[in-house]
mmCIF file of C-alpha atoms in Angstrom:
data_model
loop_
_atom_site.group_PDB
_atom_site.id
_atom_site.type_symbol
_atom_site.label_atom_id
_atom_site.label_comp_id
_atom_site.label_asym_id
_atom_site.label_seq_id
_atom_site.Cartn_x
_atom_site.Cartn_y
_atom_site.Cartn_z
ATOM 1 C CA SER A 11 116.043 315.836 11.794
ATOM 2 C CA VAL A 12 117.068 312.849 13.950
ATOM 3 C CA LEU A 13 119.015 311.302 11.076
ATOM 4 C CA GLU A 14 120.780 314.577 10.328
ATOM 5 C CA SER A 15 121.858 315.098 13.945
ATOM 6 C CA PRO A 16 125.553 314.315 14.490
ATOM 7 C CA SER A 17 124.819 313.063 18.031
ATOM 8 C CA PHE A 18 122.636 310.290 16.596
ATOM 9 C CA ALA A 19 125.660 308.644 14.974
ATOM 10 C CA SER A 20 127.715 308.515 18.166
ATOM 11 C CA ALA A 21 127.412 306.212 21.123
ATOM 12 C CA LYS A 22 129.305 306.270 24.384
ATOM 13 C CA TYR A 23 130.409 302.620 24.165
ATOM 14 C CA MET A 24 131.424 300.805 20.987
ATOM 15 C CA THR A 25 132.884 297.333 20.495
ATOM 16 C CA GLU A 26 134.197 295.772 17.301
ATOM 17 C CA VAL A 27 133.228 292.129 16.766
ATOM 18 C CA LEU A 28 136.017 290.237 14.994
ATOM 19 C CA ALA A 29 135.719 287.200 12.743
ATOM 20 C CA PRO A 30 136.889 284.183 14.748
ATOM 21 C CA VAL A 31 137.966 282.200 11.656
ATOM 22 C CA ASP A 32 138.806 282.501 7.974
ATOM 23 C CA GLY A 33 135.883 281.558 5.745
ATOM 24 C CA TYR A 34 132.510 282.618 4.461
ATOM 25 C CA ILE A 35 129.432 283.863 6.285
ATOM 26 C CA ALA A 36 127.221 280.859 5.521
ATOM 27 C CA SER A 37 124.063 281.923 7.355
ATOM 28 C CA ALA A 38 122.717 284.410 9.876
ATOM 29 C CA ASP A 39 120.033 283.932 12.514
ATOM 30 C CA ALA A 40 117.773 287.005 12.590
ATOM 31 C CA GLU A 41 116.353 286.170 16.023
ATOM 32 C CA GLY A 42 119.828 285.988 17.550
ATOM 33 C CA MET A 43 120.758 289.280 15.924
ATOM 34 C CA GLY A 44 117.615 290.888 17.315
ATOM 35 C CA LEU A 45 118.386 289.559 20.787
ATOM 36 C CA THR A 46 121.884 291.018 20.457
ATOM 37 C CA ALA A 47 120.385 294.436 19.718
ATOM 38 C CA MET A 48 118.073 294.069 22.737
ATOM 39 C CA MET A 49 121.061 293.229 24.947
ATOM 40 C CA LEU A 50 122.616 296.540 23.880
ATOM 41 C CA GLY A 51 119.480 298.470 24.844
ATOM 42 C CA ALA A 52 117.970 298.829 21.357
ATOM 43 C CA GLY A 53 114.889 296.835 22.343
ATOM 44 C CA ARG A 54 112.854 295.843 25.361
ATOM 45 C CA ALA A 55 112.891 292.577 27.298
ATOM 46 C CA THR A 56 109.971 293.882 29.396
ATOM 47 C CA LYS A 57 107.393 296.656 28.957
ATOM 48 C CA THR A 58 109.178 298.846 31.471
ATOM 49 C CA ASP A 59 112.632 298.702 29.850
ATOM 50 C CA VAL A 60 113.849 302.012 28.439
ATOM 51 C CA ILE A 61 115.137 301.988 24.860
ATOM 52 C CA ASP A 62 118.612 303.424 24.264
ATOM 53 C CA MET A 63 118.135 305.406 21.048
ATOM 54 C CA ARG A 64 121.859 305.254 20.247
ATOM 55 C CA ALA A 65 122.162 301.505 20.729
ATOM 56 C CA GLY A 66 122.468 299.297 17.700
ATOM 57 C CA ILE A 67 124.653 297.238 15.436
ATOM 58 C CA ILE A 68 126.583 298.244 12.356
ATOM 59 C CA GLN A 69 126.795 295.064 10.324
ATOM 60 C CA ARG A 70 129.926 295.036 8.159
ATOM 61 C CA VAL A 71 129.374 291.705 6.369
ATOM 62 C CA SER A 72 126.502 289.788 4.802
ATOM 63 C CA VAL A 73 125.768 286.151 4.073
ATOM 64 C CA GLY A 74 128.099 285.023 1.301
ATOM 65 C CA ASP A 75 130.936 287.413 2.196
ATOM 66 C CA ARG A 76 134.431 286.009 2.682
ATOM 67 C CA VAL A 77 136.156 287.055 5.896
ATOM 68 C CA LYS A 78 139.578 286.577 7.401
ATOM 69 C CA LYS A 79 140.164 285.875 11.067
ATOM 70 C CA GLY A 80 140.348 289.229 12.849
ATOM 71 C CA ASP A 81 138.285 291.172 10.294
ATOM 72 C CA VAL A 82 135.738 293.541 11.826
ATOM 73 C CA ILE A 83 132.364 291.977 11.024
ATOM 74 C CA ALA A 84 130.168 294.200 13.199
ATOM 75 C CA VAL A 85 130.298 297.176 15.549
ATOM 76 C CA LEU A 86 128.101 297.111 18.662
ATOM 77 C CA ARG A 87 127.032 300.485 20.076
ATOM 78 C CA SER A 88 125.320 301.641 23.240
ATOM 79 C CA ASP A 89 125.035 304.589 25.579
ATOM 80 C CA THR A 90 123.790 302.523 28.524
ATOM 81 C CA VAL A 91 125.534 299.135 28.299
ATOM 82 C CA LYS A 92 129.278 299.423 28.874
ATOM 83 C CA ASP A 93 130.240 295.731 28.713
ATOM 84 C CA HIS A 94 129.417 294.248 25.305
ATOM 85 C CA SER A 95 131.040 290.849 25.855
ATOM 86 C CA SER A 96 127.741 288.921 26.156
ATOM 87 C CA ALA A 97 126.283 290.759 23.174
ATOM 88 C CA SER A 98 129.423 290.021 21.120
ATOM 89 C CA GLU A 99 129.115 286.322 21.951
ATOM 90 C CA LYS A 100 125.420 286.340 21.001
ATOM 91 C CA TRP A 101 126.233 288.039 17.679
ATOM 92 C CA LEU A 102 128.854 285.416 16.851
ATOM 93 C CA GLU A 103 126.457 282.609 17.846
ATOM 94 C CA SER A 104 124.008 284.096 15.327
ATOM 95 C CA LEU A 105 126.434 283.541 12.449
ATOM 96 C CA ARG A 106 127.547 280.290 10.879
ATOM 97 C CA PHE A 107 130.922 280.237 9.165
ATOM 98 C CA SER A 108 131.924 277.850 6.376
ATOM 99 C CA GLU A 109 135.078 277.065 4.443
ATOM 100 C CA THR A 110 133.091 277.085 1.198
ATOM 101 C CA ALA A 111 130.924 279.821 -0.264
ATOM 102 C CA PRO A 112 127.223 279.281 0.427
ATOM 103 C CA GLU A 113 124.620 279.154 -2.297
ATOM 104 C CA ILE A 114 123.039 282.608 -2.246
ATOM 105 C CA GLN A 115 119.260 282.425 -1.902
ATOM 106 C CA PRO A 116 117.023 284.828 -3.821
ATOM 107 C CA MET A 117 115.659 287.858 -1.951
ATOM 108 C CA VAL A 118 112.239 287.330 -3.563
ATOM 109 C CA TYR A 119 110.994 283.806 -4.164
ATOM 110 C CA ASP A 120 107.772 284.606 -5.970
ATOM 111 C CA ILE A 121 105.268 287.367 -6.663
ATOM 112 C CA ILE A 122 101.655 286.616 -5.879
ATOM 113 C CA ARG A 123 99.081 288.600 -7.856
ATOM 114 C CA GLN A 124 95.349 288.461 -7.314
#
């Protein structure tokens, strides 16, 4: 029922993160992305922190995608954090841009059977 609720999809504060350069998304740092989500209220820095159930990130691009400067590459959302400037910077620090397309790595490297 949570996923079907229209209020789940909305957040009080939303910020678009724009591509700073033309190029390809060469890599993404999962830890930095997770810290970005925590900065928005989607996770806890301490045990006593309250989780904002509407906070999160809509990722618009993936590794290997070509972007143009100014393209929306992510949308940051929160009901409790109004200023997303630090989170936007952290998100951009989590991405590496390249002028050439990266070699796409396989999702599964091997299957181990016993």
